[in-house]
Coordinates of C-alpha atoms in Angstrom, one line a residue:
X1 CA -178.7 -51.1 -42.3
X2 CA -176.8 -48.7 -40.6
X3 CA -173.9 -49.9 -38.1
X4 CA -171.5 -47.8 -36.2
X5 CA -168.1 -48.8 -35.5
X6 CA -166.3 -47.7 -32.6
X7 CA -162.4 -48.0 -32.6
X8 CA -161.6 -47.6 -36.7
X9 CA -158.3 -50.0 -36.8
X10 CA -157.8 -53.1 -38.3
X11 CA -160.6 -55.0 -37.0
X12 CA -163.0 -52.7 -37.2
X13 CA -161.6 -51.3 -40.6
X14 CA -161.3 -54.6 -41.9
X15 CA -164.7 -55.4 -41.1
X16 CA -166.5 -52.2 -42.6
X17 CA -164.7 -52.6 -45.9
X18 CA -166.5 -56.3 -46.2
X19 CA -169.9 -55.7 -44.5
X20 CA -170.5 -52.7 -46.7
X21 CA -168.9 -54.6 -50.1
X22 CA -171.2 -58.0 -49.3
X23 CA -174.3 -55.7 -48.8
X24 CA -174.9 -56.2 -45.4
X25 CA -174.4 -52.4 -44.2
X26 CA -175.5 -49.3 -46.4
X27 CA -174.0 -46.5 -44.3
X28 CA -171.0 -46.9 -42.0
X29 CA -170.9 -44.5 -39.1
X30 CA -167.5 -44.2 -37.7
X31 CA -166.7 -43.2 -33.9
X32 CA -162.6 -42.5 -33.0
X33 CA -161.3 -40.6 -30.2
X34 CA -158.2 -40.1 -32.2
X35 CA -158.5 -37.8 -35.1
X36 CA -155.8 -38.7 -37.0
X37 CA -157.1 -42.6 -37.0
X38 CA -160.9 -40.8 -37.5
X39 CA -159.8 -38.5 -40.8
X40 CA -157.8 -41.6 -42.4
X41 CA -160.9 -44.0 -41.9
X42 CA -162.7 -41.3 -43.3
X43 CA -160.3 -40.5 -46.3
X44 CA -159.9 -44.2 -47.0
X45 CA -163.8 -44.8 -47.8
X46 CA -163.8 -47.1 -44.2
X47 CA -166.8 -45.0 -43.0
X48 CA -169.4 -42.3 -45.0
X49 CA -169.2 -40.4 -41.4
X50 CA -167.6 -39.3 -38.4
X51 CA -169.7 -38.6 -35.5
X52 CA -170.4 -38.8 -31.9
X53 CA -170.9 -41.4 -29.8
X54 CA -174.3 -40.6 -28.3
X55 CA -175.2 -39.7 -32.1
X56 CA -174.3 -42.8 -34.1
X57 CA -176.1 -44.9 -31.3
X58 CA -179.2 -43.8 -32.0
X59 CA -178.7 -43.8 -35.7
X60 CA -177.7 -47.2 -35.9
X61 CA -179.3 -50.5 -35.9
X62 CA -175.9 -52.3 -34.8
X63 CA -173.2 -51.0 -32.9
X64 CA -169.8 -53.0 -33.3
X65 CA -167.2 -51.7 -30.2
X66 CA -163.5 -52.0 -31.4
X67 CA -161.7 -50.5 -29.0
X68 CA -159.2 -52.1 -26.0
X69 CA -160.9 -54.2 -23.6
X70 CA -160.5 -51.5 -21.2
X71 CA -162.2 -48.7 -23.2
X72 CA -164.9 -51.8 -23.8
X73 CA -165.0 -52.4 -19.9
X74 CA -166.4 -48.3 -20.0
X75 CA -167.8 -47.8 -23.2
X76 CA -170.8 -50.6 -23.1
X77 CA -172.3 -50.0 -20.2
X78 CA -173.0 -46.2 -21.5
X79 CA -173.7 -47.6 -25.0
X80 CA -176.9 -49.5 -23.4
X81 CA -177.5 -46.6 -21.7
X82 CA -178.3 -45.0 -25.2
X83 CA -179.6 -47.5 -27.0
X84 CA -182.1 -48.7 -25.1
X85 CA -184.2 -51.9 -26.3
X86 CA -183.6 -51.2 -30.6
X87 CA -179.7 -51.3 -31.8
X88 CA -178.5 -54.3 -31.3
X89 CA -174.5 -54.1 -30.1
X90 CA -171.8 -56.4 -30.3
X91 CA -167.8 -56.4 -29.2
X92 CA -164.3 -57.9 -30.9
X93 CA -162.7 -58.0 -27.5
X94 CA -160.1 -60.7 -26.8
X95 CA -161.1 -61.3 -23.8
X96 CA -165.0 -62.0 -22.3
X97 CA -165.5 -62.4 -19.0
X98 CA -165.0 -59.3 -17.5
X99 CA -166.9 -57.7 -20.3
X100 CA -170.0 -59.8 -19.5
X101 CA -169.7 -59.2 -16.0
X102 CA -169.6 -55.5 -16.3
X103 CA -173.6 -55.6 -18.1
X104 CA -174.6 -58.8 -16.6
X105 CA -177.6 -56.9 -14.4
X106 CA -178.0 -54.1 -16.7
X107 CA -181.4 -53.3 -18.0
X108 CA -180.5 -53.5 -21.8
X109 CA -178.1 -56.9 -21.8
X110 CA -180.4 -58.6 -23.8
X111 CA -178.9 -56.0 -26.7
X112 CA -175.5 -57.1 -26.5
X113 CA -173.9 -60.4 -27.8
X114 CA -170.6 -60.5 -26.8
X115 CA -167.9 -62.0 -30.1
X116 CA -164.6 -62.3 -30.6
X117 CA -164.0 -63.4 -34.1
X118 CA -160.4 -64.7 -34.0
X119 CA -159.0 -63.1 -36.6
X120 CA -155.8 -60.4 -36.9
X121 CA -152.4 -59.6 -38.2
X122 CA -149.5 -57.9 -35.8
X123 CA -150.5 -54.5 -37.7
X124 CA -152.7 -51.7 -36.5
X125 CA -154.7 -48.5 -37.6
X126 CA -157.2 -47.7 -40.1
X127 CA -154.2 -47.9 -43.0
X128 CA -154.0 -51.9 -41.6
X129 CA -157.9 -52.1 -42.8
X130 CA -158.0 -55.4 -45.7
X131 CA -160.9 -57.0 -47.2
X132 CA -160.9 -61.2 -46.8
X133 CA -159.2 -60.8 -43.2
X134 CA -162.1 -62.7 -41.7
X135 CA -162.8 -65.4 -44.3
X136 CA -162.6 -68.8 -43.4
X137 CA -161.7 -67.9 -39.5
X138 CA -163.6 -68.5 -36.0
X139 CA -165.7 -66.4 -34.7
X140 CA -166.8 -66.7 -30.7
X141 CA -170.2 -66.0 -29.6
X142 CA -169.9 -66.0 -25.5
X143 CA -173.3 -66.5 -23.3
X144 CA -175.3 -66.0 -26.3
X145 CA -178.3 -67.0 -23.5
X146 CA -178.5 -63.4 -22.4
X147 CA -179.1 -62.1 -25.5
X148 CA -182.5 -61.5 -27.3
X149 CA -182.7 -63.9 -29.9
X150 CA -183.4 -61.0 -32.8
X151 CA -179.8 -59.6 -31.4
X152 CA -178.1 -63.0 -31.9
X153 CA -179.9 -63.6 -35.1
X154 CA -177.9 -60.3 -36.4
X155 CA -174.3 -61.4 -35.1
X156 CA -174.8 -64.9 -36.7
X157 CA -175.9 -63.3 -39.8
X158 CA -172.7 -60.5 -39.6
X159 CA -170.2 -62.9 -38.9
X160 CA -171.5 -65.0 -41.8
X161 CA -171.0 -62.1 -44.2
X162 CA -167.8 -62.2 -42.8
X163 CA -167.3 -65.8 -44.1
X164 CA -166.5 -66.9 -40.4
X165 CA -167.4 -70.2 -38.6
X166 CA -169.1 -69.2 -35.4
X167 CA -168.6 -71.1 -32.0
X168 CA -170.6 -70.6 -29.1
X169 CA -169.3 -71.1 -25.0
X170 CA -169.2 -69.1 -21.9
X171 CA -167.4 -66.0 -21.4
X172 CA -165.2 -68.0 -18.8
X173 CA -164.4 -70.7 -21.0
X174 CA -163.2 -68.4 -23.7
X175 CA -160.9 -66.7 -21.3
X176 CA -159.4 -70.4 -20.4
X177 CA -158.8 -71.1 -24.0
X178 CA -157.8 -67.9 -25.3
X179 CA -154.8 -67.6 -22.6
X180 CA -153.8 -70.9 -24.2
X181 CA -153.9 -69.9 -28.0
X182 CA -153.5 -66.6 -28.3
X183 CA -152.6 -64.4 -25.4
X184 CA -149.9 -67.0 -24.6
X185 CA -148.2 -66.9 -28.3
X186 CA -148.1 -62.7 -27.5
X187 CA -146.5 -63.1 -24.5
X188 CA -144.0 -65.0 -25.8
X189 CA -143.4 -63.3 -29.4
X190 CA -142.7 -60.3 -26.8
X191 CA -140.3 -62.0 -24.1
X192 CA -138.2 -63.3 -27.2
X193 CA -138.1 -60.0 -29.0
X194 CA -136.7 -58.6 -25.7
X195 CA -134.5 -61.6 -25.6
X196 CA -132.7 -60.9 -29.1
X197 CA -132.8 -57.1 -28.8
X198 CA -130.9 -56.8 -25.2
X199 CA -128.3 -59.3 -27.0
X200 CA -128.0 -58.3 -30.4
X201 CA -127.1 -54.6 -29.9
X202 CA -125.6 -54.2 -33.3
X203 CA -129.3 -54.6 -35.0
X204 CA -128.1 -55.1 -38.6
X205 CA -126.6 -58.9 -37.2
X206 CA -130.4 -60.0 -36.9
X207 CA -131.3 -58.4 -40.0
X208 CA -128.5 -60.0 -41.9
X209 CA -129.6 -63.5 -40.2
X210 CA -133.0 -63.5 -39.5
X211 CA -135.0 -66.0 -41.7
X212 CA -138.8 -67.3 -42.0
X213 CA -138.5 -69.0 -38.6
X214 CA -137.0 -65.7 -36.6
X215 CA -140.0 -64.1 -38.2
X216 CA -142.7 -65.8 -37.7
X217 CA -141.7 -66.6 -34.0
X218 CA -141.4 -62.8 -33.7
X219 CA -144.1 -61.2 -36.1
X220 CA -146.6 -60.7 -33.3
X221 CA -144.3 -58.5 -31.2
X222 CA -145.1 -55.9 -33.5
X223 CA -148.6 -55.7 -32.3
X224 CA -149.9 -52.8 -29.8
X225 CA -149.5 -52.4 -26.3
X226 CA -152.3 -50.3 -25.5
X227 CA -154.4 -53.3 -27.3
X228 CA -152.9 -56.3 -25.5
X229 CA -151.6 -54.8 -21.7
X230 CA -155.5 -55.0 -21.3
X231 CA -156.4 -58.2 -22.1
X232 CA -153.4 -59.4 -19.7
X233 CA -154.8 -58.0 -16.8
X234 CA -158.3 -58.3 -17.8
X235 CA -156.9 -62.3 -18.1
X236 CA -154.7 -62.7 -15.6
X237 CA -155.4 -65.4 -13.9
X238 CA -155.3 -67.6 -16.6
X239 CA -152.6 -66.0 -18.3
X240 CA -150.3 -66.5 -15.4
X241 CA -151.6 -70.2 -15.4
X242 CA -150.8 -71.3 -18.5
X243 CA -147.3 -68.7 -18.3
X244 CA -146.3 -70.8 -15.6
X245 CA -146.8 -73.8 -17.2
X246 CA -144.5 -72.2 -20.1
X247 CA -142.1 -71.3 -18.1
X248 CA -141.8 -74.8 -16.7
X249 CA -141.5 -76.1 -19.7
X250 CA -138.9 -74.0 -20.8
X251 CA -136.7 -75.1 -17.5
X252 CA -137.5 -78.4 -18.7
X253 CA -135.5 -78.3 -22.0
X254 CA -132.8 -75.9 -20.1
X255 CA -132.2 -78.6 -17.8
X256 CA -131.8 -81.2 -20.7
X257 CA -129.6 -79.5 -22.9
X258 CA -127.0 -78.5 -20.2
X259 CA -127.0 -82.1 -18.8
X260 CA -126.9 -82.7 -22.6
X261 CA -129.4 -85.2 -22.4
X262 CA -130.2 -85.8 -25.9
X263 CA -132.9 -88.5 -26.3
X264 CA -134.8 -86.9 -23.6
X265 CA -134.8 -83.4 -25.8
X266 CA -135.7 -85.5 -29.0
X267 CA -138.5 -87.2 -27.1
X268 CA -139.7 -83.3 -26.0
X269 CA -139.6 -82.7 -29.7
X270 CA -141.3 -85.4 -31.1
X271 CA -144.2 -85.2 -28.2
X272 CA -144.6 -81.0 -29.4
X273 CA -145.0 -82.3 -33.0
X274 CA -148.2 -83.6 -32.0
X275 CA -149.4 -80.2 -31.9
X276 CA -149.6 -80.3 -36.1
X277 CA -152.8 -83.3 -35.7
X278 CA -154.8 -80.6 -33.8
X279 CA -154.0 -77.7 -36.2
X280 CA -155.0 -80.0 -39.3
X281 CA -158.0 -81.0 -36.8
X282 CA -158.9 -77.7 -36.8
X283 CA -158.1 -76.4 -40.4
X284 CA -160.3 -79.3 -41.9

């Protein structure tokens, strides 16, 4: 099989380097608008070739877009365009509806199954490329009832050599729930970052006293603008729900602690320890 990836970072790095070692692609065709990103992926063994897009369309039998939502939002449509009713093409975007909107009457939808495997690190660029980044991870299928069935058939099988479990809902629901898991956590990672930096202006004080916590709460807000300023306006209505919901909550516990209510601020904490049931739920 030959598949083309569009956008050569670390999702669609990390993804070549396990499709081609589990045998599922023979020749990796590589599309990236910046050639720095395109010579590394080349350099690093991520792709046998660098070519156009028109090109690697109608060499390929799949098409995987990894680029920002809004290089997706413009790319797919002229994708289709190319492909006509043969390559089968998917996307990693974090967010759906829009996407599906953008294709929904177009003559070719039944090619594209729109995914979102939920998988990442804070890290980007070809050199961020790792085998094993998908294993054991979800993997979204969104209105999977506009596809051909041979298309879906081919992202099951992908995201299975991918080691993935693979969940099916609408492109709107996924929006709902991804505000709430993922784009939310961003948001956050970001505003405390911010937080810490406009304080601490001698850096070497959070160096010196930063520990596991500080970074974990913080590792995501090394990730990319130019990858997540589109999904937050692609999502924005239900990022700004579930921000103001944050936000509320964050009044909440500043209104406790200065009236130094203690046992209601315990009884916050022990309700948010609740949250470790539906992470084992969902590990198991």
């Amino acid at each position: 099989m030959t598949v083309t990836i569009i956008g050569i970072g670390l999702i669609g790095g990390s993804a070549a380097i396990d499709l081609r070692k589990r045998g599922f692609a023979a020749t990796i065709l590589g599309v990236d608008n910046d050639k720095i990103n395109a010579n590394a992926a080349l350099s690093l063994g991520l792709v046998d070739e660098i070519c156009t897009l028109e090109e690697s369309v109608k060499r390929s039998d799949l098409v995987i877009i990894s680029t920002p939502a809004n290089a997706t939002l413009t790319l797919l449509p002229k994708i289709l365009d190319i492909a006509g009713n043969k390559t089968v093409i998917t996307d990693v975007s974090s967010t759906k509806f829009e996407i599906c909107q953008k294709v929904k009457n177009h003559v070719n939808r039944g090619r594209f199954v729109a995914s979102h495997p939920m998988a990442g690190t804070e890290f980007s660029g070809p050199w961020a490329a790792t085998s094993g980044l998908f294993d054991g991870k979800g993997a979204i299928l969104c209105d999977t009832d506009q596809s051909d069935k041979d298309a879906l058939y081919l992202i099951q099988k992908m995201y299975e050599t991918l080691n993935m479990r693979i969940i099916y809902m609408t492109s709107s629901s996924h929006d709902t729930h991804a505000a709430y898991v993922s784009h939310i956590s961003h948001i956050s990672s970001f505003a405390l970052a911010l937080t810490v930096l406009e304080k601490e202006q001698d850096e070497k004080n959070i160096f010196d006293m930063a520990s596991g916590g500080f970074d974990s709460t913080v590792r995501l807000a090394k990730s990319s603008s130019d990858m997540w300023v589109p999904v937050f306006l692609q999502n924005k209505e239900n990022v700004l729900t579930v921000l103001r919901t944050y936000i509320d909550k964050l009044r909440e516990f500043e209104t406790l602690i200065e009236t130094e209510e203690g046992e209601k601020i315990k009884s916050l904490i022990e309700s948010s320890n609740k949250i470790r049931r539906v992470l084992n739920c969902n590990k198991n």
